[in-house]
Amino acid sequence: MLRRSLENRDAQTRQLQDAVTNVEKHFGELCQIFAAYVRKTARLRDKADLLVNEVNVYASTETPNLKQGLKNFADEFAKLQDYRQAEVERLEAKVVEPLKAYGTIVKMKRDDLKATLTAKNREAKQLSQLERTRQRNPSDRHIIAESELQRATMDATRTTRHLEETIDNFEKQKIKDIKNIFSEFITIEMLFHGKALEVYTAAYQNIQKIDEDEDLEVFRNSLYPQDYSSRLDIVRANSKSPLQRSLSTKCVSGTGQIATCRLRKDQQADDDDEDDDDLDVTEEENQF
């Protein structure tokens, strides 16, 4: 009976030991991988800062519209790195640190397991001693051995019960912590990517606002400064709406018609003057 009870406790202790070993192994791996993820994110932030600096330097050498668009992009991208820095800090505090804490927790559970194993081994030793005493000398000595075995069994039972309660609480806390850690990870990533979508949208709009034609005209003017006014007028004319073009055409046409009418009236007046001169000459000839 005692031997069977001892075997049952052995099996139970091994199961508890396996549970602690499993947590120690996988939580350690998770902690290392999450820590590497955070370091990679921090390095990405650093590379992005370098990109922001280079874009600003390049923008200062470009034409006005392109310069402004690139600087606006750099400002938005720099803002994103502030959000990424917050992401790194939150991941470190809410994910990596709780996983690191399980190193200490597992060590404490191993100490509890060690105490349980020590009590179990003492019980097994007392049981073996009692069996030898009974076989060798069936006298009062076995009574003493039975008393010592009883104390050892009570100690082992108490220690095992304490370990069961400890491991049960450990398992409950482990499940709760896993839920919290992964929930925090998902929330932090969602917050960052939500902000990233807003920033990237603004950055995209700033790039799309760059006026290619105007910057091209500025560039051409730098090559041919004397043609700047005519080229600028052409660009402005091409940028007019269809209604504006129609009104301009009508105005030009109307102006042409008025000029033509005035020319015709002037020509008719000249002809009348010539007729008057001819009439005066004929009258003078008749008088002679």
CSV table of C-alpha atoms in Angstrom, one decimal:
chain,number,residue,atom,x,y,z
A,1,MET,CA,0.0,0.0,0.0
A,2,LEU,CA,2.8,2.4,1.0
A,3,ARG,CA,4.8,1.3,-2.0
A,4,ARG,CA,1.9,2.0,-4.4
A,5,SER,CA,1.2,5.4,-2.8
A,6,LEU,CA,4.9,6.3,-3.2
A,7,GLU,CA,4.8,5.3,-6.9
A,8,ASN,CA,1.7,7.4,-7.5
A,9,ARG,CA,3.5,10.5,-6.0
A,10,ASP,CA,6.5,9.7,-8.1
A,11,ALA,CA,4.4,9.8,-11.3
A,12,GLN,CA,2.8,13.0,-10.1
A,13,THR,CA,6.1,14.7,-9.3
A,14,ARG,CA,7.5,13.8,-12.7
A,15,GLN,CA,4.4,15.3,-14.4
A,16,LEU,CA,4.9,18.5,-12.5
A,17,GLN,CA,8.5,18.6,-13.3
A,18,ASP,CA,7.8,18.1,-17.0
A,19,ALA,CA,5.3,21.0,-16.9
A,20,VAL,CA,7.9,23.3,-15.3
A,21,THR,CA,10.6,22.2,-17.8
A,22,ASN,CA,8.3,22.8,-20.7
A,23,VAL,CA,7.5,26.3,-19.6
A,24,GLU,CA,11.2,27.0,-19.0
A,25,LYS,CA,12.1,25.8,-22.5
A,26,HIS,CA,9.4,27.5,-24.5
A,27,PHE,CA,9.2,30.8,-22.6
A,28,GLY,CA,12.9,31.1,-22.9
A,29,GLU,CA,12.7,30.7,-26.7
A,30,LEU,CA,9.8,33.1,-26.9
A,31,CYS,CA,11.7,35.7,-24.8
A,32,GLN,CA,14.8,35.4,-27.1
A,33,ILE,CA,12.7,35.7,-30.3
A,34,PHE,CA,10.6,38.7,-29.0
A,35,ALA,CA,13.8,40.4,-27.8
A,36,ALA,CA,15.4,39.9,-31.3
A,37,TYR,CA,12.1,41.3,-32.9
A,38,VAL,CA,12.4,44.4,-30.8
A,39,ARG,CA,16.1,44.8,-31.6
A,40,LYS,CA,15.3,44.5,-35.3
A,41,THR,CA,12.5,47.1,-35.0
A,42,ALA,CA,14.9,49.4,-33.3
A,43,ARG,CA,17.5,49.0,-36.0
A,44,LEU,CA,14.8,49.6,-38.6
A,45,ARG,CA,14.0,52.9,-36.8
A,46,ASP,CA,17.7,53.9,-37.0
A,47,LYS,CA,17.9,53.1,-40.7
A,48,ALA,CA,14.7,55.2,-41.3
A,49,ASP,CA,16.3,58.1,-39.5
A,50,LEU,CA,19.2,57.9,-41.9
A,51,LEU,CA,16.8,57.8,-44.8
A,52,VAL,CA,15.1,61.0,-43.5
A,53,ASN,CA,18.4,62.8,-43.2
A,54,GLU,CA,19.4,61.8,-46.8
A,55,VAL,CA,16.0,62.8,-48.2
A,56,ASN,CA,16.3,66.3,-46.6
A,57,VAL,CA,19.8,66.7,-47.9
A,58,TYR,CA,18.8,65.7,-51.4
A,59,ALA,CA,15.7,67.9,-51.4
A,60,SER,CA,17.7,71.0,-50.7
A,61,THR,CA,19.4,70.6,-54.1
A,62,GLU,CA,16.2,70.2,-56.1
A,63,THR,CA,13.6,72.4,-57.9
A,64,PRO,CA,11.0,74.1,-55.7
A,65,ASN,CA,8.0,71.8,-56.0
A,66,LEU,CA,10.1,68.6,-55.7
A,67,LYS,CA,12.0,70.1,-52.9
A,68,GLN,CA,8.9,70.9,-50.9
A,69,GLY,CA,7.3,67.5,-51.7
A,70,LEU,CA,10.4,65.6,-50.5
A,71,LYS,CA,10.7,67.7,-47.3
A,72,ASN,CA,7.1,67.1,-46.5
A,73,PHE,CA,7.6,63.4,-47.1
A,74,ALA,CA,10.7,63.4,-44.8
A,75,ASP,CA,8.7,65.2,-42.1
A,76,GLU,CA,6.0,62.5,-42.2
A,77,PHE,CA,8.5,59.7,-42.3
A,78,ALA,CA,10.3,61.2,-39.3
A,79,LYS,CA,7.0,61.3,-37.4
A,80,LEU,CA,6.5,57.6,-38.2
A,81,GLN,CA,9.8,56.9,-36.5
A,82,ASP,CA,8.6,58.5,-33.3
A,83,TYR,CA,5.7,56.0,-33.4
A,84,ARG,CA,8.2,53.2,-34.0
A,85,GLN,CA,10.2,54.3,-31.0
A,86,ALA,CA,7.1,54.1,-28.9
A,87,GLU,CA,6.4,50.7,-30.3
A,88,VAL,CA,9.9,49.5,-29.3
A,89,GLU,CA,9.5,50.8,-25.7
A,90,ARG,CA,6.1,49.2,-25.3
A,91,LEU,CA,7.2,45.9,-26.6
A,92,GLU,CA,10.1,45.9,-24.3
A,93,ALA,CA,8.0,46.7,-21.3
A,94,LYS,CA,4.8,44.7,-22.1
A,95,VAL,CA,6.2,41.6,-23.8
A,96,VAL,CA,9.9,41.0,-23.3
A,97,GLU,CA,10.1,41.9,-19.6
A,98,PRO,CA,7.1,39.7,-18.5
A,99,LEU,CA,8.7,36.7,-20.4
A,100,LYS,CA,12.1,37.4,-18.7
A,101,ALA,CA,10.3,37.3,-15.3
A,102,TYR,CA,9.4,33.7,-15.9
A,103,GLY,CA,13.1,32.8,-15.5
A,104,THR,CA,12.8,33.7,-11.8
A,105,ILE,CA,9.4,32.1,-11.5
A,106,VAL,CA,10.6,28.8,-13.0
A,107,LYS,CA,13.6,28.9,-10.7
A,108,MET,CA,11.3,29.2,-7.7
A,109,LYS,CA,9.2,26.3,-8.9
A,110,ARG,CA,12.2,24.2,-9.3
A,111,ASP,CA,13.2,24.9,-5.7
A,112,ASP,CA,9.7,23.7,-4.7
A,113,LEU,CA,10.2,20.5,-6.8
A,114,LYS,CA,13.5,19.9,-5.2
A,115,ALA,CA,12.0,20.1,-1.7
A,116,THR,CA,9.3,17.7,-2.8
A,117,LEU,CA,11.8,15.2,-4.3
A,118,THR,CA,13.9,15.4,-1.1
A,119,ALA,CA,10.9,14.5,1.1
A,120,LYS,CA,9.9,11.8,-1.3
A,121,ASN,CA,13.4,10.3,-1.3
A,122,ARG,CA,13.4,10.3,2.5
A,123,GLU,CA,10.1,8.5,2.5
A,124,ALA,CA,11.4,5.9,0.1
A,125,LYS,CA,14.5,5.4,2.2
A,126,GLN,CA,12.5,4.9,5.4
A,127,LEU,CA,10.2,2.4,3.6
A,128,SER,CA,13.2,0.4,2.4
A,129,GLN,CA,14.7,0.5,5.9
A,130,LEU,CA,11.5,-0.7,7.4
A,131,GLU,CA,11.3,-3.6,5.0
A,132,ARG,CA,14.8,-4.7,5.8
A,133,THR,CA,14.2,-4.4,9.5
A,134,ARG,CA,11.2,-6.6,9.3
A,135,GLN,CA,13.1,-9.2,7.3
A,136,ARG,CA,16.1,-9.3,9.5
A,137,ASN,CA,14.8,-8.8,13.0
A,138,PRO,CA,11.1,-9.0,13.6
A,139,SER,CA,11.4,-7.3,17.0
A,140,ASP,CA,10.5,-3.9,18.4
A,141,ARG,CA,12.9,-2.3,16.0
A,142,HIS,CA,10.4,-2.4,13.2
A,143,ILE,CA,8.1,-0.3,15.4
A,144,ILE,CA,10.6,2.4,15.5
A,145,ALA,CA,11.2,2.1,11.8
A,146,GLU,CA,7.4,2.3,11.2
A,147,SER,CA,7.2,5.4,13.3
A,148,GLU,CA,10.0,7.1,11.3
A,149,LEU,CA,8.4,5.9,8.1
A,150,GLN,CA,5.1,7.5,9.2
A,151,ARG,CA,6.8,10.8,9.9
A,152,ALA,CA,8.5,10.7,6.5
A,153,THR,CA,5.3,9.8,4.7
A,154,MET,CA,3.5,12.7,6.4
A,155,ASP,CA,6.3,15.0,5.4
A,156,ALA,CA,6.3,13.8,1.8
A,157,THR,CA,2.5,14.1,1.6
A,158,ARG,CA,2.5,17.6,3.0
A,159,THR,CA,5.3,18.7,0.7
A,160,THR,CA,3.6,17.1,-2.3
A,161,ARG,CA,0.3,18.8,-1.5
A,162,HIS,CA,2.0,22.1,-1.2
A,163,LEU,CA,3.7,21.5,-4.6
A,164,GLU,CA,0.4,20.6,-6.2
A,165,GLU,CA,-1.1,23.8,-5.0
A,166,THR,CA,1.9,25.8,-6.1
A,167,ILE,CA,2.0,24.2,-9.6
A,168,ASP,CA,-1.8,24.7,-10.0
A,169,ASN,CA,-1.4,28.4,-9.3
A,170,PHE,CA,1.6,28.4,-11.5
A,171,GLU,CA,-0.4,26.9,-14.4
A,172,LYS,CA,-3.3,29.3,-13.9
A,173,GLN,CA,-0.9,32.3,-13.8
A,174,LYS,CA,0.9,31.0,-16.9
A,175,ILE,CA,-2.3,30.9,-19.0
A,176,LYS,CA,-3.3,34.3,-17.8
A,177,ASP,CA,0.1,35.8,-18.5
A,178,ILE,CA,0.3,34.2,-22.0
A,179,LYS,CA,-3.1,35.8,-22.8
A,180,ASN,CA,-1.9,39.2,-21.5
A,181,ILE,CA,1.5,39.1,-23.3
A,182,PHE,CA,0.1,38.2,-26.7
A,183,SER,CA,-2.8,40.6,-26.3
A,184,GLU,CA,-0.4,43.4,-25.5
A,185,PHE,CA,1.8,42.5,-28.5
A,186,ILE,CA,-1.2,42.5,-30.9
A,187,THR,CA,-2.5,45.8,-29.5
A,188,ILE,CA,0.9,47.5,-29.7
A,189,GLU,CA,1.4,46.4,-33.3
A,190,MET,CA,-2.2,47.4,-34.3
A,191,LEU,CA,-1.6,50.9,-32.8
A,192,PHE,CA,1.6,51.3,-34.6
A,193,HIS,CA,0.3,50.1,-38.0
A,194,GLY,CA,-2.8,52.2,-37.6
A,195,LYS,CA,-0.6,55.3,-37.1
A,196,ALA,CA,1.7,54.1,-39.9
A,197,LEU,CA,-1.3,54.0,-42.3
A,198,GLU,CA,-2.2,57.6,-41.5
A,199,VAL,CA,1.4,58.8,-41.9
A,200,TYR,CA,2.0,56.9,-45.2
A,201,THR,CA,-1.3,58.3,-46.6
A,202,ALA,CA,-0.2,61.9,-45.8
A,203,ALA,CA,3.3,61.2,-47.2
A,204,TYR,CA,1.8,59.7,-50.4
A,205,GLN,CA,-0.4,62.8,-50.9
A,206,ASN,CA,2.6,65.1,-50.4
A,207,ILE,CA,4.5,63.3,-53.1
A,208,GLN,CA,1.5,63.3,-55.5
A,209,LYS,CA,1.2,67.1,-55.1
A,210,ILE,CA,4.6,67.7,-56.8
A,211,ASP,CA,4.0,69.8,-60.0
A,212,GLU,CA,6.1,68.1,-62.6
A,213,ASP,CA,5.5,70.7,-65.4
A,214,GLU,CA,6.3,73.7,-63.2
A,215,ASP,CA,9.5,72.1,-62.0
A,216,LEU,CA,10.4,71.2,-65.5
A,217,GLU,CA,9.9,74.8,-66.6
A,218,VAL,CA,12.1,76.0,-63.8
A,219,PHE,CA,14.8,73.5,-64.9
A,220,ARG,CA,14.5,74.6,-68.5
A,221,ASN,CA,14.7,78.2,-67.5
A,222,SER,CA,18.0,77.5,-65.7
A,223,LEU,CA,19.3,76.3,-69.1
A,224,TYR,CA,17.7,78.9,-71.3
A,225,PRO,CA,16.9,82.0,-69.1
A,226,GLN,CA,16.0,84.3,-72.1
A,227,ASP,CA,13.1,82.0,-73.1
A,228,TYR,CA,11.6,81.9,-69.6
A,229,SER,CA,8.7,84.4,-70.2
A,230,SER,CA,7.5,82.7,-73.4
A,231,ARG,CA,7.9,79.2,-72.0
A,232,LEU,CA,6.1,80.2,-68.8
A,233,ASP,CA,3.2,81.7,-70.9
A,234,ILE,CA,3.0,78.4,-72.8
A,235,VAL,CA,2.8,76.4,-69.6
A,236,ARG,CA,0.1,78.7,-68.2
A,237,ALA,CA,-1.9,78.5,-71.5
A,238,ASN,CA,-1.7,74.7,-71.5
A,239,SER,CA,-2.9,74.7,-67.9
A,240,LYS,CA,-6.1,76.8,-68.7
A,241,SER,CA,-9.5,75.1,-68.5
A,242,PRO,CA,-11.4,74.5,-71.8
A,243,LEU,CA,-13.9,77.4,-70.8
A,244,GLN,CA,-11.0,79.8,-70.4
A,245,ARG,CA,-9.5,78.8,-73.7
A,246,SER,CA,-12.9,79.3,-75.5
A,247,LEU,CA,-13.4,82.8,-74.0
A,248,SER,CA,-9.8,83.7,-75.0
A,249,THR,CA,-10.5,82.5,-78.6
A,250,LYS,CA,-13.7,84.5,-78.8
A,251,CYS,CA,-12.0,87.6,-77.5
A,252,VAL,CA,-9.3,87.3,-80.1
A,253,SER,CA,-11.8,86.7,-82.8
A,254,GLY,CA,-13.9,89.7,-81.8
A,255,THR,CA,-10.9,91.9,-81.7
A,256,GLY,CA,-9.9,90.8,-85.2
A,257,GLN,CA,-13.3,91.6,-86.6
A,258,ILE,CA,-13.4,95.1,-85.1
A,259,ALA,CA,-9.9,95.8,-86.6
A,260,THR,CA,-11.1,94.6,-90.0
A,261,CYS,CA,-14.2,96.8,-89.9
A,262,ARG,CA,-12.0,99.8,-89.0
A,263,LEU,CA,-9.7,99.1,-91.8
A,264,ARG,CA,-12.5,98.9,-94.3
A,265,LYS,CA,-14.0,102.2,-93.1
A,266,ASP,CA,-10.6,103.9,-93.5
A,267,GLN,CA,-10.1,102.5,-97.0
A,268,GLN,CA,-13.6,103.8,-97.9
A,269,ALA,CA,-12.8,107.2,-96.6
A,270,ASP,CA,-9.7,107.4,-98.6
A,271,ASP,CA,-11.6,106.4,-101.8
A,272,ASP,CA,-14.2,109.2,-101.1
A,273,ASP,CA,-11.4,111.7,-100.8
A,274,GLU,CA,-9.8,110.6,-104.1
A,275,ASP,CA,-13.2,111.0,-105.8
A,276,ASP,CA,-13.6,114.5,-104.5
A,277,ASP,CA,-10.2,115.5,-105.8
A,278,ASP,CA,-11.0,114.1,-109.3
A,279,LEU,CA,-14.2,116.1,-109.3
A,280,ASP,CA,-12.4,119.4,-108.5
A,281,VAL,CA,-9.9,118.8,-111.3
A,282,THR,CA,-12.7,118.3,-113.9
A,283,GLU,CA,-14.5,121.5,-112.9
A,284,GLU,CA,-11.3,123.5,-113.3
A,285,GLU,CA,-10.7,122.1,-116.8
A,286,ASN,CA,-14.2,123.0,-117.8
A,287,GLN,CA,-13.7,126.6,-116.8
A,288,PHE,CA,-10.8,127.0,-119.1
